[in-house]
Amino acid sequence: MTTGKIRLVPLGGLGEVGKNMMVVEYGDDIIIIDVGVMFPDEEMFGVDLVIPDASYLLDKKDRIRGILITHGHEDHVGGLPYILPMLDFPPMYATLLTHGLINVKLKEHRLLDKTSVTVIAPGDQVELGSCFAEFFRVNHSIPDAVGVVIHTPIGAVVHTGDYKFDYTPVDGKPADLGVLGKIGNEGVLVMMGDSTRVESPGYTPSERVINDSLDKIFANAPGRILLATFASLISRVQQVVDTAIRYERFIALVGRSMQNNVQMAIELGYLTMPKGMLIRVEDINKFHPDQVVIICTGSQGEPTSALTRIANQDHRLVSIQPGDTVILSATPVPGNEKSVHRTINRLFRQGAEVFYQGISNVHVSGHGAQEELKLMLSLIRPKFFMPVHGEYRQLVLHAKLGFSMGIPEKNIVVAEDGDVVELTTDRIGLVGHIASGNVFVDGLSVGDVGQIVLRDRKVLSQDGILMAVLTIDKETGQPVAGPDIVSRGFVYMRDAEELLEAARMRVLASFEHMQPRLSEHSGSDWSFVKDKIKHTLSEFLYEQTRRRPMIIPVVMEV
Amino acid sequence: MTTGKIRLVPLGGLGEVGKNMMVVEYGDDIIIIDVGVMFPDEEMFGVDLVIPDASYLLDKKDRIRGILITHGHEDHVGGLPYILPMLDFPPMYATLLTHGLINVKLKEHRLLDKTSVTVIAPGDQVELGSCFAEFFRVNHSIPDAVGVVIHTPIGAVVHTGDYKFDYTPVDGKPADLGVLGKIGNEGVLVMMGDSTRVESPGYTPSERVINDSLDKIFANAPGRILLATFASLISRVQQVVDTAIRYERFIALVGRSMQNNVQMAIELGYLTMPKGMLIRVEDINKFHPDQVVIICTGSQGEPTSALTRIANQDHRLVSIQPGDTVILSATPVPGNEKSVHRTINRLFRQGAEVFYQGISNVHVSGHGAQEELKLMLSLIRPKFFMPVHGEYRQLVLHAKLGFSMGIPEKNIVVAEDGDVVELTTDRIGLVGHIASGNVFVDGLSVGDVGQIVLRDRKVLSQDGILMAVLTIDKETGQPVAGPDIVSRGFVYMRDAEELLEAARMRVLASFEHMQPRLSEHSGSDWSFVKDKIKHTLSEFLYEQTRRRPMIIPVVMEV
């Protein structure tokens, strides 16, 4: 690419919430911001994880100067174990806590010795080819979150990362408005800004408001308190610790990721807790119920998480007992509402008192609302603006918000994954589109589950499958065994003997009609016979049941 | 059952939102309130509808005095076509509009001539064995909604139906607080009250607030306006009609249920519209865009609905054009959030301006919030209280709300579907539990899709299926053809030839090991061989892919 131009190529996170990955190109230099995952939605049957399609970068590996990580959430770092190897492990830059979280992940995938992560702090600058990057502190629902300015020869590119403005954050480190003002004063060519909460008017409340709610709940809880939140929400854990100190309660941690993250946050100094306050979950029954707080994972109703297991009476060590108070300190991520509600219902059913967002102020978002988005735009005052991190409607609404603040329409780009956005000092616009989209991780495989497999899984999930197996004598073209009919997920076979027997008869009858033509096909792959069986069964079964199971005819030759 | 006792047996709607059906028993008399359906959740693969399990009533048909229908929503009437025949068509009682909606439904199922519905109005009384029922008007998101008092010899049983208090409803018919006060003054033994919105503080706003939002949107819409709402929300359609009159726009209806309901509402006098205002959707292009409003179904993102098809550029007659304004005048029902958001994103992508709840006041709920629930309890002042119509947590919160208003804890029952609640004039309590739960409608069948079929569909949806078909000579016990391996939803077969060939080899190899024992099994059903094949493949495939497709071995004998 010629100099004098910047390219922004979102590989993930624009047009969806998840798998954030942004490519910034200037001349020969490529800088990547974040490499996240997305959790599969209900249409992605059986898929474990979704990662960005990084194929655009495969023939440009030698141009990658670095990967900048804004913070340690899964939708910003979860793709690293899969994508780092594809890109020959470019150098990475991350803050201390983010580095710690990445390391845990890379260790699990046995990639730790292959990677190099440089720990940076807000204010640090790093050289990246002809550009250099500078980091600034933002507030988010995980400590040590940063935004990035990439200084290119033709101007500054700002990526806000995920942010909100909290003047009184729990860790005492508010976003530095002075630095943001300075960045803006020096002139910013383009800003990419977090759009997640653009639909909410006003300000996201400070994390401090949760202290009052927790205090009230702790003051009235007769027995144990279980609090579920995101394992990465260290500031929430700190708030629970602080409240527990006031009410003289010990803390037990349940859920592997909660234990790991708290351990690391303590070691790195992001979480302070009096010595002896942490007890083993195996020991909770040695304490009086009103001396115990259990902090656990599972605030999203994830099937294998601690709180879900507890709610299902399926946890090895913890079960709900009378007098328990449960706090879900999180909001359901869109798509998780039903499973979160199911968990809450089950906890109530077992007699717990349950507090959750909607009836109690026990959570605040990590993303800024409209007034905060305006504040960021007012501080940075970019010439060009590209909304990121949001579904399409959120990107559009964020664009409109920028427009309402005086950014000309032609200076705003609403782009989606795979769009190639090019800008000079004068103009910005879409110049192309590259292969992008969802790459599915399923078991050991990355990318081999594609649309055909998913479509089959969907069909199978709707009306099941029915197989008709027939053995034919290749000399005579006569059936010598079968058809045997086997079905799964269609009807309960023991209840449907008549139906299946009738189906068998239909196949045999259709076969008789075919006899005259069979000889022509003997020795072939019998596809004519298979088509006929399939058609006959499909019609018969739809007529009988109004369902359309997948029908698989198998013809064996002897 | 002896007299002096009332039994309340919820067959649906308690512990869930959907398929409401309540059985009230006194002596020999059985009265049923509502017979609804529920839409399947994402775990009920391939199921079309869910209806209550009415088996409790099958040996008591001659005791059923009547079915009282509170209003015409699907979760209150949708089960009728399936359950009426099971119960030999008991007499039904419903208001005029509800009657109209039921008729449409029964006609579709060709059951119209078998049923008798008596049209009632608020204030009417009907005799039901030793009891009589009286109806009172409530406000809800459909006209002509009522609650019911069943006067039994030992006291009054009130069922609120779905309700809110709207002092300025669009149809000009507020709930009659005088009547409710009178019912309370005369003494109520037990009240069953709608719990849907117990988590929301304050009052549900009046439908009138939507007028202002619509007015603002209509005033600024440069082109066509598309408004999607529930087909049964006649008052919303009336509001759109009224606003359209002010802005001199014609109205086209899209979606069969919208067309049917509007037609019927006009005929029955529930909707007023100037002559000539309604245009055919085929004719919309004959009008200037700013003369057109399209009212359609699809506010829930239902796959085959009008708005979803339009958003997917898949509608025969309507497609989004520049300048279009789309209003989603509804809130996503829990579980529908993702599909609603998908629809909104697609509409934005095609250049429409989209207004939806969350960024604009274009919908109010049909259910009362906390203060309204308190108002109802204050008017009715029941001795006993049983929350209905809600998930378990909502029933519990409603119970707590009743307790906070002075109803003693022992007088409140939180029951779920299938619980048998018995009360005398002195006490209320659970006395048993009967078979209840979900009956699945799938295609033509009612009830034959059970847990085994659903479990199979779930497994199939996760990792697909793999079949291994082998033909064996029954004399020699030797394989003469196969194994043929066929898979669907597991791997894309063309990409996985090596894996499947290796699987084939494994089966053959395992077969050789079995040779010595085969002779013993010859002539048997080959289950030993099948188990061996299944085990071999299962292990091999998990080791290779970390996936667990369903494995079906088929052995043919020749």
mmCIF file of N, CA, C and O in Angstrom, chain A residues 41 45-46 199 338 344-345 348-349 353 356 358 391-393 397 400 416 442 444-445 448 452-453 456-457 461-462 467 469 471 481 488-489 492 545-547 556-557, chain B residues 41 45-46 199 338 344-345 348-349 353 356 358 391-393 397 400 416 442 444-445 448 452-453 456-457 461-462 467 469 471 481 488-489 492 545-547 556-557:
data_model
loop_
_atom_site.group_PDB
_atom_site.id
_atom_site.type_symbol
_atom_site.label_atom_id
_atom_site.label_comp_id
_atom_site.label_asym_id
_atom_site.label_seq_id
_atom_site.Cartn_x
_atom_site.Cartn_y
_atom_site.Cartn_z
ATOM 1 N N ASP A 41 -24.172 -18.399 18.964
ATOM 2 C CA ASP A 41 -25.589 -18.193 19.260
ATOM 3 C C ASP A 41 -26.355 -19.476 18.954
ATOM 4 O O ASP A 41 -25.775 -20.485 18.563
ATOM 5 N N PHE A 45 -25.293 -24.518 15.982
ATOM 6 C CA PHE A 45 -25.461 -25.770 16.708
ATOM 7 C C PHE A 45 -24.126 -26.465 16.968
ATOM 8 O O PHE A 45 -23.376 -26.747 16.038
ATOM 9 N N GLY A 46 -23.872 -26.734 18.223
ATOM 10 C CA GLY A 46 -22.725 -27.569 18.583
ATOM 11 C C GLY A 46 -21.386 -26.876 18.503
ATOM 12 O O GLY A 46 -20.362 -27.474 18.843
ATOM 13 N N GLU A 199 -27.614 2.990 22.962
ATOM 14 C CA GLU A 199 -29.078 3.063 23.072
ATOM 15 C C GLU A 199 -29.542 3.596 24.436
ATOM 16 O O GLU A 199 -30.724 3.887 24.602
ATOM 17 N N LYS A 338 -32.880 -16.147 29.084
ATOM 18 C CA LYS A 338 -33.677 -17.305 29.507
ATOM 19 C C LYS A 338 -32.930 -18.170 30.507
ATOM 20 O O LYS A 338 -33.498 -18.643 31.481
ATOM 21 N N ILE A 344 -32.384 -18.179 38.293
ATOM 22 C CA ILE A 344 -33.029 -17.424 39.381
ATOM 23 C C ILE A 344 -34.252 -18.180 39.893
ATOM 24 O O ILE A 344 -34.451 -18.327 41.107
ATOM 25 N N ASN A 345 -35.072 -18.697 38.977
ATOM 26 C CA ASN A 345 -36.261 -19.442 39.382
ATOM 27 C C ASN A 345 -35.891 -20.635 40.259
ATOM 28 O O ASN A 345 -36.529 -20.910 41.267
ATOM 29 N N PHE A 348 -34.856 -19.536 43.784
ATOM 30 C CA PHE A 348 -36.043 -19.219 44.585
ATOM 31 C C PHE A 348 -36.734 -20.499 45.030
ATOM 32 O O PHE A 348 -37.167 -20.631 46.159
ATOM 33 N N ARG A 349 -36.842 -21.454 44.090
ATOM 34 C CA ARG A 349 -37.553 -22.696 44.371
ATOM 35 C C ARG A 349 -36.930 -23.443 45.545
ATOM 36 O O ARG A 349 -37.606 -24.116 46.296
ATOM 37 N N GLU A 353 -33.246 -16.366 49.072
ATOM 38 C CA GLU A 353 -33.642 -14.994 48.744
ATOM 39 C C GLU A 353 -32.713 -14.577 47.615
ATOM 40 O O GLU A 353 -31.498 -14.721 47.729
ATOM 41 N N TYR A 356 -31.261 -9.573 42.041
ATOM 42 C CA TYR A 356 -30.707 -9.520 40.696
ATOM 43 C C TYR A 356 -31.068 -8.197 40.065
ATOM 44 O O TYR A 356 -31.990 -7.505 40.512
ATOM 45 N N GLY A 358 -32.705 -5.526 38.071
ATOM 46 C CA GLY A 358 -34.113 -5.499 37.691
ATOM 47 C C GLY A 358 -34.937 -5.320 38.949
ATOM 48 O O GLY A 358 -35.894 -4.554 38.972
ATOM 49 N N GLU A 391 -23.610 -4.063 17.515
ATOM 50 C CA GLU A 391 -24.425 -4.573 16.422
ATOM 51 C C GLU A 391 -24.691 -3.422 15.458
ATOM 52 O O GLU A 391 -24.493 -2.255 15.786
ATOM 53 N N TYR A 392 -25.185 -3.751 14.278
ATOM 54 C CA TYR A 392 -25.286 -2.740 13.238
ATOM 55 C C TYR A 392 -26.108 -1.535 13.680
ATOM 56 O O TYR A 392 -25.743 -0.383 13.451
ATOM 57 N N ARG A 393 -27.248 -1.801 14.360
ATOM 58 C CA ARG A 393 -28.097 -0.670 14.773
ATOM 59 C C ARG A 393 -27.349 0.254 15.730
ATOM 60 O O ARG A 393 -27.533 1.472 15.714
ATOM 61 N N LEU A 397 -26.599 4.192 15.284
ATOM 62 C CA LEU A 397 -27.012 5.187 16.284
ATOM 63 C C LEU A 397 -25.808 5.984 16.786
ATOM 64 O O LEU A 397 -25.901 7.188 17.037
ATOM 65 N N LYS A 400 -25.015 8.513 14.174
ATOM 66 C CA LYS A 400 -25.965 9.635 14.259
ATOM 67 C C LYS A 400 -25.596 10.560 15.418
ATOM 68 O O LYS A 400 -25.735 11.791 15.324
ATOM 69 N N GLU A 416 -18.668 -2.614 8.568
ATOM 70 C CA GLU A 416 -18.875 -3.900 9.223
ATOM 71 C C GLU A 416 -17.662 -4.797 8.987
ATOM 72 O O GLU A 416 -16.789 -4.467 8.171
ATOM 73 N N ASP A 442 -14.826 -26.166 16.928
ATOM 74 C CA ASP A 442 -15.690 -27.242 17.402
ATOM 75 C C ASP A 442 -14.798 -28.424 17.740
ATOM 76 O O ASP A 442 -14.219 -29.047 16.859
ATOM 77 N N LEU A 444 -11.628 -30.273 18.401
ATOM 78 C CA LEU A 444 -10.239 -29.980 18.036
ATOM 79 C C LEU A 444 -10.133 -29.157 16.770
ATOM 80 O O LEU A 444 -9.075 -28.642 16.455
ATOM 81 N N SER A 445 -11.211 -29.050 16.030
ATOM 82 C CA SER A 445 -11.069 -28.434 14.725
ATOM 83 C C SER A 445 -11.339 -26.941 14.748
ATOM 84 O O SER A 445 -12.197 -26.458 15.480
ATOM 85 N N ASP A 448 -13.338 -26.254 10.260
ATOM 86 C CA ASP A 448 -13.873 -27.275 9.352
ATOM 87 C C ASP A 448 -15.378 -27.461 9.486
ATOM 88 O O ASP A 448 -15.992 -28.130 8.667
ATOM 89 N N ILE A 452 -22.566 -26.096 5.644
ATOM 90 C CA ILE A 452 -23.279 -27.337 5.308
ATOM 91 C C ILE A 452 -23.493 -28.179 6.561
ATOM 92 O O ILE A 452 -24.584 -28.684 6.820
ATOM 93 N N VAL A 453 -22.441 -28.292 7.360
ATOM 94 C CA VAL A 453 -22.560 -29.067 8.589
ATOM 95 C C VAL A 453 -23.590 -28.419 9.518
ATOM 96 O O VAL A 453 -24.446 -29.096 10.098
ATOM 97 N N ASP A 456 -27.096 -29.044 8.282
ATOM 98 C CA ASP A 456 -27.526 -30.408 8.606
ATOM 99 C C ASP A 456 -27.901 -30.538 10.084
ATOM 100 O O ASP A 456 -28.894 -31.171 10.433
ATOM 101 N N ARG A 457 -27.085 -29.930 10.951
ATOM 102 C CA ARG A 457 -27.403 -30.009 12.385
ATOM 103 C C ARG A 457 -28.753 -29.371 12.666
ATOM 104 O O ARG A 457 -29.516 -29.837 13.503
ATOM 105 N N SER A 461 -31.987 -31.215 14.150
ATOM 106 C CA SER A 461 -32.557 -30.769 15.419
ATOM 107 C C SER A 461 -34.060 -30.543 15.317
ATOM 108 O O SER A 461 -34.756 -30.539 16.313
ATOM 109 N N GLN A 462 -34.561 -30.328 14.111
ATOM 110 C CA GLN A 462 -35.979 -30.015 13.961
ATOM 111 C C GLN A 462 -36.841 -31.268 13.950
ATOM 112 O O GLN A 462 -37.752 -31.393 14.750
ATOM 113 N N MET A 467 -33.236 -43.434 8.561
ATOM 114 C CA MET A 467 -32.389 -44.128 7.596
ATOM 115 C C MET A 467 -33.097 -45.379 7.088
ATOM 116 O O MET A 467 -33.708 -46.090 7.876
ATOM 117 N N VAL A 469 -32.083 -48.750 5.055
ATOM 118 C CA VAL A 469 -30.928 -49.501 4.561
ATOM 119 C C VAL A 469 -31.412 -50.739 3.807
ATOM 120 O O VAL A 469 -32.243 -51.492 4.305
ATOM 121 N N THR A 471 -30.150 -54.010 1.139
ATOM 122 C CA THR A 471 -29.064 -54.738 0.486
ATOM 123 C C THR A 471 -29.593 -55.341 -0.820
ATOM 124 O O THR A 471 -30.654 -55.966 -0.834
ATOM 125 N N ALA A 481 -31.940 -58.120 1.406
ATOM 126 C CA ALA A 481 -32.193 -57.859 2.831
ATOM 127 C C ALA A 481 -32.671 -56.433 2.988
ATOM 128 O O ALA A 481 -32.284 -55.549 2.241
ATOM 129 N N ARG A 488 -34.002 -41.575 14.555
ATOM 130 C CA ARG A 488 -33.666 -40.911 15.818
ATOM 131 C C ARG A 488 -34.199 -39.493 15.782
ATOM 132 O O ARG A 488 -34.041 -38.797 14.771
ATOM 133 N N GLY A 489 -34.823 -39.065 16.865
ATOM 134 C CA GLY A 489 -35.296 -37.687 16.961
ATOM 135 C C GLY A 489 -36.501 -37.397 16.081
ATOM 136 O O GLY A 489 -36.875 -36.251 15.897
ATOM 137 N N TYR A 492 -40.670 -41.712 18.627
ATOM 138 C CA TYR A 492 -40.120 -42.695 19.544
ATOM 139 C C TYR A 492 -40.414 -44.059 18.932
ATOM 140 O O TYR A 492 -41.568 -44.445 18.745
ATOM 141 N N THR A 545 -47.335 -37.375 9.081
ATOM 142 C CA THR A 545 -46.948 -36.692 10.327
ATOM 143 C C THR A 545 -46.800 -35.185 10.195
ATOM 144 O O THR A 545 -46.662 -34.506 11.186
ATOM 145 N N ARG A 546 -46.794 -34.670 8.973
ATOM 146 C CA ARG A 546 -46.482 -33.264 8.718
ATOM 147 C C ARG A 546 -45.091 -32.876 9.267
ATOM 148 O O ARG A 546 -44.866 -31.767 9.731
ATOM 149 N N ARG A 547 -44.171 -33.827 9.249
ATOM 150 C CA ARG A 547 -42.801 -33.518 9.656
ATOM 151 C C ARG A 547 -41.870 -33.924 8.535
ATOM 152 O O ARG A 547 -42.197 -34.764 7.705
ATOM 153 N N MET A 556 -26.665 -51.256 -0.064
ATOM 154 C CA MET A 556 -25.452 -52.086 -0.024
ATOM 155 C C MET A 556 -25.569 -53.106 -1.152
ATOM 156 O O MET A 556 -26.642 -53.633 -1.402
ATOM 157 N N GLU A 557 -24.444 -53.395 -1.739
ATOM 158 C CA GLU A 557 -24.427 -54.344 -2.843
ATOM 159 C C GLU A 557 -23.746 -55.625 -2.377
ATOM 160 O O GLU A 557 -22.684 -55.565 -1.770
ATOM 161 N N ASP B 41 -39.411 -23.247 23.694
ATOM 162 C CA ASP B 41 -38.144 -22.556 23.874
ATOM 163 C C ASP B 41 -37.061 -23.303 23.111
ATOM 164 O O ASP B 41 -37.309 -24.324 22.463
ATOM 165 N N PHE B 45 -36.474 -28.696 20.649
ATOM 166 C CA PHE B 45 -36.113 -28.748 19.242
ATOM 167 C C PHE B 45 -37.251 -29.242 18.369
ATOM 168 O O PHE B 45 -37.777 -30.329 18.590
ATOM 169 N N GLY B 46 -37.600 -28.450 17.380
ATOM 170 C CA GLY B 46 -38.545 -28.894 16.361
ATOM 171 C C GLY B 46 -39.998 -28.902 16.788
ATOM 172 O O GLY B 46 -40.874 -29.197 15.992
ATOM 173 N N GLU B 199 -41.848 -7.514 38.886
ATOM 174 C CA GLU B 199 -40.475 -7.020 39.068
ATOM 175 C C GLU B 199 -40.338 -5.524 38.756
ATOM 176 O O GLU B 199 -39.306 -4.942 39.049
ATOM 177 N N LYS B 338 -32.865 -11.783 20.647
ATOM 178 C CA LYS B 338 -31.877 -11.884 19.568
ATOM 179 C C LYS B 338 -32.518 -11.748 18.197
ATOM 180 O O LYS B 338 -31.977 -11.088 17.314
ATOM 181 N N ILE B 344 -34.002 -5.674 13.556
ATOM 182 C CA ILE B 344 -33.718 -4.230 13.610
ATOM 183 C C ILE B 344 -32.415 -3.933 12.863
ATOM 184 O O ILE B 344 -32.336 -2.993 12.060
ATOM 185 N N ASN B 345 -31.398 -4.744 13.096
ATOM 186 C CA ASN B 345 -30.124 -4.534 12.398
ATOM 187 C C ASN B 345 -30.303 -4.585 10.884
ATOM 188 O O ASN B 345 -29.744 -3.772 10.150
ATOM 189 N N PHE B 348 -32.006 -1.412 9.567
ATOM 190 C CA PHE B 348 -31.032 -0.322 9.514
ATOM 191 C C PHE B 348 -30.101 -0.497 8.315
ATOM 192 O O PHE B 348 -29.767 0.448 7.609
ATOM 193 N N ARG B 349 -29.652 -1.747 8.115
ATOM 194 C CA ARG B 349 -28.697 -2.029 7.044
ATOM 195 C C ARG B 349 -29.260 -1.646 5.683
ATOM 196 O O ARG B 349 -28.515 -1.251 4.785
ATOM 197 N N GLU B 353 -34.976 4.140 8.792
ATOM 198 C CA GLU B 353 -34.904 4.726 10.131
ATOM 199 C C GLU B 353 -35.751 3.819 11.012
ATOM 200 O O GLU B 353 -36.901 3.530 10.665
ATOM 201 N N TYR B 356 -37.660 1.758 18.099
ATOM 202 C CA TYR B 356 -38.050 0.570 18.857
ATOM 203 C C TYR B 356 -37.955 0.872 20.337
ATOM 204 O O TYR B 356 -37.296 1.833 20.758
ATOM 205 N N GLY B 358 -36.783 1.144 23.853
ATOM 206 C CA GLY B 358 -35.395 1.206 24.286
ATOM 207 C C GLY B 358 -34.805 2.518 23.805
ATOM 208 O O GLY B 358 -34.066 3.186 24.523
ATOM 209 N N GLU B 391 -43.269 -16.711 35.938
ATOM 210 C CA GLU B 391 -42.230 -17.663 36.282
ATOM 211 C C GLU B 391 -42.131 -17.729 37.806
ATOM 212 O O GLU B 391 -42.629 -16.864 38.511
ATOM 213 N N TYR B 392 -41.421 -18.739 38.287
ATOM 214 C CA TYR B 392 -41.440 -18.994 39.728
ATOM 215 C C TYR B 392 -41.009 -17.781 40.540
ATOM 216 O O TYR B 392 -41.610 -17.427 41.545
ATOM 217 N N ARG B 393 -39.933 -17.097 40.065
ATOM 218 C CA ARG B 393 -39.453 -15.937 40.836
ATOM 219 C C ARG B 393 -40.525 -14.849 40.917
ATOM 220 O O ARG B 393 -40.644 -14.161 41.923
ATOM 221 N N LEU B 397 -42.148 -13.235 44.233
ATOM 222 C CA LEU B 397 -42.127 -11.792 44.493
ATOM 223 C C LEU B 397 -43.545 -11.243 44.686
ATOM 224 O O LEU B 397 -43.773 -10.367 45.510
ATOM 225 N N LYS B 400 -44.577 -12.143 48.136
ATOM 226 C CA LYS B 400 -43.951 -11.238 49.111
ATOM 227 C C LYS B 400 -44.675 -9.887 49.128
ATOM 228 O O LYS B 400 -44.826 -9.258 50.184
ATOM 229 N N GLU B 416 -47.224 -24.281 41.711
ATOM 230 C CA GLU B 416 -46.803 -24.419 40.317
ATOM 231 C C GLU B 416 -47.719 -25.388 39.600
ATOM 232 O O GLU B 416 -48.550 -26.058 40.228
ATOM 233 N N ASP B 442 -46.276 -31.388 17.471
ATOM 234 C CA ASP B 442 -45.238 -31.370 16.434
ATOM 235 C C ASP B 442 -45.858 -31.950 15.179
ATOM 236 O O ASP B 442 -46.168 -33.137 15.115
ATOM 237 N N LEU B 444 -48.572 -33.171 12.930
ATOM 238 C CA LEU B 444 -49.929 -33.632 13.203
ATOM 239 C C LEU B 444 -50.071 -34.229 14.590
ATOM 240 O O LEU B 444 -51.174 -34.451 15.057
ATOM 241 N N SER B 445 -48.969 -34.517 15.238
ATOM 242 C CA SER B 445 -49.086 -35.280 16.465
ATOM 243 C C SER B 445 -49.169 -34.388 17.691
ATOM 244 O O SER B 445 -48.545 -33.337 17.759
ATOM 245 N N ASP B 448 -46.854 -37.139 21.086
ATOM 246 C CA ASP B 448 -45.982 -38.295 20.863
ATOM 247 C C ASP B 448 -44.509 -37.908 20.817
ATOM 248 O O ASP B 448 -43.636 -38.774 20.817
ATOM 249 N N ILE B 452 -37.434 -38.543 25.041
ATOM 250 C CA ILE B 452 -36.411 -39.308 24.327
ATOM 251 C C ILE B 452 -36.163 -38.707 22.953
ATOM 252 O O ILE B 452 -35.033 -38.496 22.540
ATOM 253 N N VAL B 453 -37.250 -38.376 22.268
ATOM 254 C CA VAL B 453 -37.110 -37.770 20.944
ATOM 255 C C VAL B 453 -36.391 -36.422 21.060
ATOM 256 O O VAL B 453 -35.479 -36.118 20.293
ATOM 257 N N ASP B 456 -32.705 -36.925 21.699
ATOM 258 C CA ASP B 456 -32.019 -37.307 20.466
ATOM 259 C C ASP B 456 -31.810 -36.084 19.558
ATOM 260 O O ASP B 456 -30.743 -35.905 18.979
ATOM 261 N N ARG B 457 -32.839 -35.249 19.437
ATOM 262 C CA ARG B 457 -32.690 -34.064 18.590
ATOM 263 C C ARG B 457 -31.580 -33.164 19.109
ATOM 264 O O ARG B 457 -30.833 -32.558 18.343
ATOM 265 N N SER B 461 -28.218 -32.206 17.164
ATOM 266 C CA SER B 461 -27.930 -30.796 16.863
ATOM 267 C C SER B 461 -26.524 -30.404 17.303
ATOM 268 O O SER B 461 -25.980 -29.424 16.809
ATOM 269 N N GLN B 462 -25.958 -31.146 18.231
ATOM 270 C CA GLN B 462 -24.643 -30.763 18.751
ATOM 271 C C GLN B 462 -23.509 -31.236 17.844
ATOM 272 O O GLN B 462 -22.695 -30.452 17.407
ATOM 273 N N MET B 467 -23.429 -43.019 10.665
ATOM 274 C CA MET B 467 -23.961 -44.370 10.559
ATOM 275 C C MET B 467 -22.934 -45.292 9.929
ATOM 276 O O MET B 467 -22.261 -44.898 8.971
ATOM 277 N N VAL B 469 -22.854 -49.010 8.235
ATOM 278 C CA VAL B 469 -23.734 -50.080 7.767
ATOM 279 C C VAL B 469 -22.876 -51.228 7.257
ATOM 280 O O VAL B 469 -21.960 -51.033 6.452
ATOM 281 N N THR B 471 -22.967 -55.443 5.980
ATOM 282 C CA THR B 471 -23.763 -56.619 5.626
ATOM 283 C C THR B 471 -22.939 -57.865 5.960
ATOM 284 O O THR B 471 -21.767 -57.965 5.596
ATOM 285 N N ALA B 481 -20.292 -57.009 2.726
ATOM 286 C CA ALA B 481 -20.283 -55.656 2.149
ATOM 287 C C ALA B 481 -20.179 -54.644 3.278
ATOM 288 O O ALA B 481 -20.659 -54.870 4.386
ATOM 289 N N ARG B 488 -23.888 -36.992 8.818
ATOM 290 C CA ARG B 488 -24.542 -35.700 8.577
ATOM 291 C C ARG B 488 -24.342 -34.832 9.819
ATOM 292 O O ARG B 488 -24.527 -35.300 10.941
ATOM 293 N N GLY B 489 -23.971 -33.598 9.607
ATOM 294 C CA GLY B 489 -23.848 -32.665 10.731
ATOM 295 C C GLY B 489 -22.647 -32.934 11.622
ATOM 296 O O GLY B 489 -22.533 -32.387 12.713
ATOM 297 N N TYR B 492 -17.941 -32.204 7.208
ATOM 298 C CA TYR B 492 -18.342 -32.114 5.812
ATOM 299 C C TYR B 492 -17.663 -33.276 5.097
ATOM 300 O O TYR B 492 -16.430 -33.359 5.034
ATOM 301 N N THR B 545 -11.356 -35.983 17.034
ATOM 302 C CA THR B 545 -12.043 -34.697 16.819
ATOM 303 C C THR B 545 -12.520 -34.021 18.100
ATOM 304 O O THR B 545 -12.927 -32.869 18.055
ATOM 305 N N ARG B 546 -12.509 -34.735 19.214
ATOM 306 C CA ARG B 546 -13.125 -34.260 20.461
ATOM 307 C C ARG B 546 -14.613 -33.940 20.286
ATOM 308 O O ARG B 546 -15.134 -33.026 20.895
ATOM 309 N N ARG B 547 -15.255 -34.683 19.400
ATOM 310 C CA ARG B 547 -16.696 -34.530 19.244
ATOM 311 C C ARG B 547 -17.363 -35.871 19.437
ATOM 312 O O ARG B 547 -16.740 -36.899 19.288
ATOM 313 N N MET B 556 -26.817 -55.767 8.458
ATOM 314 C CA MET B 556 -27.791 -56.472 7.625
ATOM 315 C C MET B 556 -27.292 -57.897 7.457
ATOM 316 O O MET B 556 -26.102 -58.134 7.303
ATOM 317 N N GLU B 557 -28.245 -58.799 7.432
ATOM 318 C CA GLU B 557 -27.908 -60.206 7.292
ATOM 319 C C GLU B 557 -28.312 -60.678 5.895
ATOM 320 O O GLU B 557 -29.427 -60.403 5.468
#
